[in-house]
Amino acid sequence: MAAAVARGVSVPELPRLLARDPYLAPFAPDFQRRYTLFHDRLKNIEENEGGLDKFSKSYKTFGVNQFVDGGLYCKEWAPGAEAVFLTGDFNGWNPFSHSYKKIDYGKWELFIPPGQDGFSPVPHGSKLKVVIRSKNGEILYRISPWAKYVARVDRNVNYDWIHWEPPLPYLRKHPQPKKPKSLRIYESHVGIASPEGKVASYKNFTYNILPKIKNLGYNCVQLMAIMEHAYYASFGYQITSFFAASSRYGTPDDLKELIDVAHSLGITVLLDVVHSHASNNCEDGLNKFDGTDSCFFHSGPRGTHSLWDSRLFDYSNWEVLRFLLSNLRWWIEEYGFDGFRFDGVTSMLYHNHGIGTGFSGDYHEYFGLHVDEDALIYLIMANHMVHLLHPESITVAEDVSGMPALCCPIAQGGGGFDYRLAMAIPDKWIQIIKELKDEDWNMGNIVYTLTNRRYEEKYIAYAESHDQALVGDKTLAFRLMDAEMYTNMSVLSPLTPVIDRGIQLHKMIRLITHALGGEGYLNFMGNEFGHPEWLDFPRKGNNESYHYARRQFHLADDHILRYRFLNAFDRDMNKLEERFGWLASPPAFVTENHESNKVIVFERANLIFIFNFHPSKSYAEYRVGAETQGKYKIVLDSDAPEYGGHQRLDHNTEYFTEKYSHNYRSNSLLVYIPSRVAIVLQNMDIPN
């Protein structure tokens, strides 16, 4: 490493990054070192593996792969093994009849010729196991790390590896959509996407949920818990089989159909990919695959996450790099995913995994020996590969630390991600609702939180995600309305102050987050209509109940219930963004955040957004700044009756600007602003 850094490779566009943020200048050597390490790793792949394209398609040679003539080629990396065998239904579970041959660098291979009838010796749907004889003579039965399908058969505790080679595999019918300019993400979990107390299916999601998502105006689905995980209650974050789509929802072909149908609706599909850690399961996971505590992971304490009780990858290892890069390629090319949301990036970036660390934003926190540069180089390599081979793909980083340049181009010395999650925003809303009276809400603090992001790095804003829906936490709707959601959400019951406040603030919070908080927007399924209660998967602590592991979509379809008002507002908010594209526009210009009036005003995408958070004060003729002169009209009003509002605004009203500067804008206009309302005005003189 020292030799590589001494040699150095110039970062092509680093001056552009440093010109944009001069405070990064003292860390230019760090950017150069990181870029040099990436460059050298890429060069080594080109020289020793025949290029990144071939290297990242190793799933075609590792695991068990069928030749055209029916023969099988089997390959594993097990550096700690003394011997490797393949067993299964095909050989009557004889553990030693089919022995792998040891080749270079801890790899093993086996060729099984086709049967006399020309068919594969291992039929589709039959069970397999890799048998490892460890250095100490122990015999271990393992699932191949490259297994493409695993399932829990009957009442077995562990998963079985099932050879997946259907005679008529699913063929895609629809092209992948172009990368959206504005990203409106519907974060989803297939298993809970039903009001019934059971594990829902890929088929259910395809035919019952995708049309809802399309109707709501979202153009992207982010699928959680797809990579196989033995423990359902882990929410999909304790992966056991990285190349297998979870069988609890259906077959691989069912998932391919789901993605294909989403594409037919113009919906982009992202995979919530977990490369930050792996389940510590041995018999049906990666842990101790070859009998050692290392193999894919760091050995000793460095290889275990103290809070998650899971294994941590050794990103400096050549074969780990092959495995993880090929995994990304597999999900894109085999299933048709359009990109990834990388989970646990903060845990990857730092040797302390961010545990007990409150990142202050001091730049010294992001550079130095405490940064795991092997993990960072892997992430840069992953982004390089994904965007090089599939330019329309999207990558999103879940990083709470705020590492600078993570979402800048690699050529500038950045991490290469397209977006990062704006993780401070939901925490801010929780803190405000939990700790402050309405009259004490700080408008400046809200605006600061929503606009505090790195220039030219794109952020996904969200008011709440799956994290806030989990048991032990509360959704925004539940925080706002709590127990009254059980008794007063019917239009046949009186509109209580608690429900009225909750409905109005729920809409306002989501719109201001959508319009001011970033360059993309995310919503967790069901939260758009204020889904009641929390999310809790079946586990011993709740007697294996599915009662809270479901989404009650029927609540938003019931015209007697007030959930439909929130659902309609969310839909029209997204449809308005689709028309005007504020997420793809430059950041908003905030003209006002008035503390005593509780008013926030900003302009973005030729629209004026007006928010009055005051619980009781309305303003008859409130002067609002406007840069462009003309005639304005209301295009979205949270107070409209179809959104559960009080219909205090006349949508036929025309607002004309005056040549009167106000709040640093050249023009202004007078607007009636009722209490607890959000209004969006369009300049009718500017063609949309």
PDB file of N, CA and C in Angstrom, residues 230-264:
ATOM      1  N   ALA A 230     -32.352 -16.189   6.971  1.00  0.00           N
ATOM      2  CA  ALA A 230     -33.018 -17.268   7.690  1.00  0.00           C
ATOM      3  C   ALA A 230     -33.992 -16.740   8.743  1.00  0.00           C
ATOM      4  N   TYR A 231     -33.647 -15.597   9.349  1.00  0.00           N
ATOM      5  CA  TYR A 231     -34.464 -15.051  10.440  1.00  0.00           C
ATOM      6  C   TYR A 231     -35.356 -13.938   9.893  1.00  0.00           C
ATOM      7  N   TYR A 232     -36.649 -14.221   9.774  1.00  0.00           N
ATOM      8  CA  TYR A 232     -37.596 -13.270   9.171  1.00  0.00           C
ATOM      9  C   TYR A 232     -37.619 -11.949   9.928  1.00  0.00           C
ATOM     10  N   ALA A 233     -37.520 -12.017  11.273  1.00  0.00           N
ATOM     11  CA  ALA A 233     -37.620 -10.813  12.093  1.00  0.00           C
ATOM     12  C   ALA A 233     -36.391  -9.908  11.987  1.00  0.00           C
ATOM     13  N   SER A 234     -35.361 -10.333  11.247  1.00  0.00           N
ATOM     14  CA  SER A 234     -34.198  -9.460  11.044  1.00  0.00           C
ATOM     15  C   SER A 234     -34.486  -8.358  10.036  1.00  0.00           C
ATOM     16  N   PHE A 235     -35.720  -8.355   9.468  1.00  0.00           N
ATOM     17  CA  PHE A 235     -36.104  -7.354   8.460  1.00  0.00           C
ATOM     18  C   PHE A 235     -35.235  -7.476   7.214  1.00  0.00           C
ATOM     19  N   GLY A 236     -34.600  -8.653   7.044  1.00  0.00           N
ATOM     20  CA  GLY A 236     -33.790  -8.880   5.853  1.00  0.00           C
ATOM     21  C   GLY A 236     -32.363  -8.400   5.976  1.00  0.00           C
ATOM     22  N   TYR A 237     -31.922  -8.049   7.178  1.00  0.00           N
ATOM     23  CA  TYR A 237     -30.577  -7.494   7.332  1.00  0.00           C
ATOM     24  C   TYR A 237     -29.565  -8.483   7.910  1.00  0.00           C
ATOM     25  N   GLN A 238     -29.945  -9.763   8.037  1.00  0.00           N
ATOM     26  CA  GLN A 238     -28.997 -10.796   8.455  1.00  0.00           C
ATOM     27  C   GLN A 238     -28.958 -11.828   7.330  1.00  0.00           C
ATOM     28  N   ILE A 239     -28.171 -11.545   6.292  1.00  0.00           N
ATOM     29  CA  ILE A 239     -28.198 -12.347   5.067  1.00  0.00           C
ATOM     30  C   ILE A 239     -27.476 -13.677   5.280  1.00  0.00           C
ATOM     31  N   THR A 240     -28.120 -14.739   4.806  1.00  0.00           N
ATOM     32  CA  THR A 240     -27.505 -16.067   4.858  1.00  0.00           C
ATOM     33  C   THR A 240     -27.062 -16.530   3.470  1.00  0.00           C
ATOM     34  N   SER A 241     -27.853 -16.237   2.438  1.00  0.00           N
ATOM     35  CA  SER A 241     -27.487 -16.619   1.063  1.00  0.00           C
ATOM     36  C   SER A 241     -27.587 -15.395   0.162  1.00  0.00           C
ATOM     37  N   PHE A 242     -26.436 -14.915  -0.284  1.00  0.00           N
ATOM     38  CA  PHE A 242     -26.363 -13.619  -0.961  1.00  0.00           C
ATOM     39  C   PHE A 242     -26.878 -13.652  -2.399  1.00  0.00           C
ATOM     40  N   PHE A 243     -26.848 -14.813  -3.041  1.00  0.00           N
ATOM     41  CA  PHE A 243     -27.289 -14.898  -4.437  1.00  0.00           C
ATOM     42  C   PHE A 243     -28.705 -15.456  -4.566  1.00  0.00           C
ATOM     43  N   ALA A 244     -29.342 -15.749  -3.443  1.00  0.00           N
ATOM     44  CA  ALA A 244     -30.676 -16.360  -3.471  1.00  0.00           C
ATOM     45  C   ALA A 244     -31.741 -15.333  -3.112  1.00  0.00           C
ATOM     46  N   ALA A 245     -32.763 -15.229  -3.969  1.00  0.00           N
ATOM     47  CA  ALA A 245     -33.927 -14.408  -3.636  1.00  0.00           C
ATOM     48  C   ALA A 245     -34.759 -15.160  -2.604  1.00  0.00           C
ATOM     49  N   SER A 246     -35.253 -14.464  -1.608  1.00  0.00           N
ATOM     50  CA  SER A 246     -35.942 -15.128  -0.506  1.00  0.00           C
ATOM     51  C   SER A 246     -37.082 -16.008  -1.007  1.00  0.00           C
ATOM     52  N   SER A 247     -37.040 -17.269  -0.617  1.00  0.00           N
ATOM     53  CA  SER A 247     -38.024 -18.249  -1.085  1.00  0.00           C
ATOM     54  C   SER A 247     -39.317 -18.188  -0.287  1.00  0.00           C
ATOM     55  N   ARG A 248     -39.320 -17.449   0.843  1.00  0.00           N
ATOM     56  CA  ARG A 248     -40.545 -17.406   1.648  1.00  0.00           C
ATOM     57  C   ARG A 248     -41.663 -16.671   0.912  1.00  0.00           C
ATOM     58  N   TYR A 249     -41.315 -15.873  -0.116  1.00  0.00           N
ATOM     59  CA  TYR A 249     -42.334 -15.138  -0.870  1.00  0.00           C
ATOM     60  C   TYR A 249     -42.696 -15.813  -2.196  1.00  0.00           C
ATOM     61  N   GLY A 250     -41.934 -16.824  -2.598  1.00  0.00           N
ATOM     62  CA  GLY A 250     -42.177 -17.463  -3.894  1.00  0.00           C
ATOM     63  C   GLY A 250     -40.878 -17.872  -4.558  1.00  0.00           C
ATOM     64  N   THR A 251     -40.935 -18.086  -5.858  1.00  0.00           N
ATOM     65  CA  THR A 251     -39.775 -18.578  -6.613  1.00  0.00           C
ATOM     66  C   THR A 251     -38.980 -17.430  -7.220  1.00  0.00           C
ATOM     67  N   PRO A 252     -37.749 -17.702  -7.665  1.00  0.00           N
ATOM     68  CA  PRO A 252     -36.987 -16.674  -8.379  1.00  0.00           C
ATOM     69  C   PRO A 252     -37.743 -16.114  -9.585  1.00  0.00           C
ATOM     70  N   ASP A 253     -38.463 -16.963 -10.288  1.00  0.00           N
ATOM     71  CA  ASP A 253     -39.214 -16.490 -11.453  1.00  0.00           C
ATOM     72  C   ASP A 253     -40.336 -15.541 -11.054  1.00  0.00           C
ATOM     73  N   ASP A 254     -40.907 -15.742  -9.863  1.00  0.00           N
ATOM     74  CA  ASP A 254     -41.943 -14.823  -9.377  1.00  0.00           C
ATOM     75  C   ASP A 254     -41.360 -13.429  -9.145  1.00  0.00           C
ATOM     76  N   LEU A 255     -40.143 -13.372  -8.609  1.00  0.00           N
ATOM     77  CA  LEU A 255     -39.493 -12.072  -8.396  1.00  0.00           C
ATOM     78  C   LEU A 255     -39.148 -11.427  -9.731  1.00  0.00           C
ATOM     79  N   LYS A 256     -38.685 -12.221 -10.685  1.00  0.00           N
ATOM     80  CA  LYS A 256     -38.369 -11.675 -12.014  1.00  0.00           C
ATOM     81  C   LYS A 256     -39.609 -11.086 -12.658  1.00  0.00           C
ATOM     82  N   GLU A 257     -40.740 -11.766 -12.475  1.00  0.00           N
ATOM     83  CA  GLU A 257     -41.994 -11.247 -13.025  1.00  0.00           C
ATOM     84  C   GLU A 257     -42.378  -9.938 -12.340  1.00  0.00           C
ATOM     85  N   LEU A 258     -42.198  -9.862 -11.022  1.00  0.00           N
ATOM     86  CA  LEU A 258     -42.513  -8.634 -10.282  1.00  0.00           C
ATOM     87  C   LEU A 258     -41.744  -7.451 -10.868  1.00  0.00           C
ATOM     88  N   ILE A 259     -40.451  -7.632 -11.058  1.00  0.00           N
ATOM     89  CA  ILE A 259     -39.601  -6.551 -11.573  1.00  0.00           C
ATOM     90  C   ILE A 259     -39.986  -6.211 -13.008  1.00  0.00           C
ATOM     91  N   ASP A 260     -40.290  -7.222 -13.795  1.00  0.00           N
ATOM     92  CA  ASP A 260     -40.675  -7.009 -15.191  1.00  0.00           C
ATOM     93  C   ASP A 260     -41.974  -6.214 -15.277  1.00  0.00           C
ATOM     94  N   VAL A 261     -42.945  -6.562 -14.447  1.00  0.00           N
ATOM     95  CA  VAL A 261     -44.221  -5.835 -14.440  1.00  0.00           C
ATOM     96  C   VAL A 261     -44.013  -4.401 -13.954  1.00  0.00           C
ATOM     97  N   ALA A 262     -43.166  -4.216 -12.950  1.00  0.00           N
ATOM     98  CA  ALA A 262     -42.849  -2.855 -12.493  1.00  0.00           C
ATOM     99  C   ALA A 262     -42.279  -2.030 -13.639  1.00  0.00           C
ATOM    100  N   HIS A 263     -41.393  -2.632 -14.416  1.00  0.00           N
ATOM    101  CA  HIS A 263     -40.810  -1.931 -15.569  1.00  0.00           C
ATOM    102  C   HIS A 263     -41.880  -1.574 -16.591  1.00  0.00           C
ATOM    103  N   SER A 264     -42.855  -2.448 -16.763  1.00  0.00           N
ATOM    104  CA  SER A 264     -43.934  -2.163 -17.724  1.00  0.00           C
ATOM    105  C   SER A 264     -44.757  -0.956 -17.286  1.00  0.00           C
TER     106      SER A 264
END
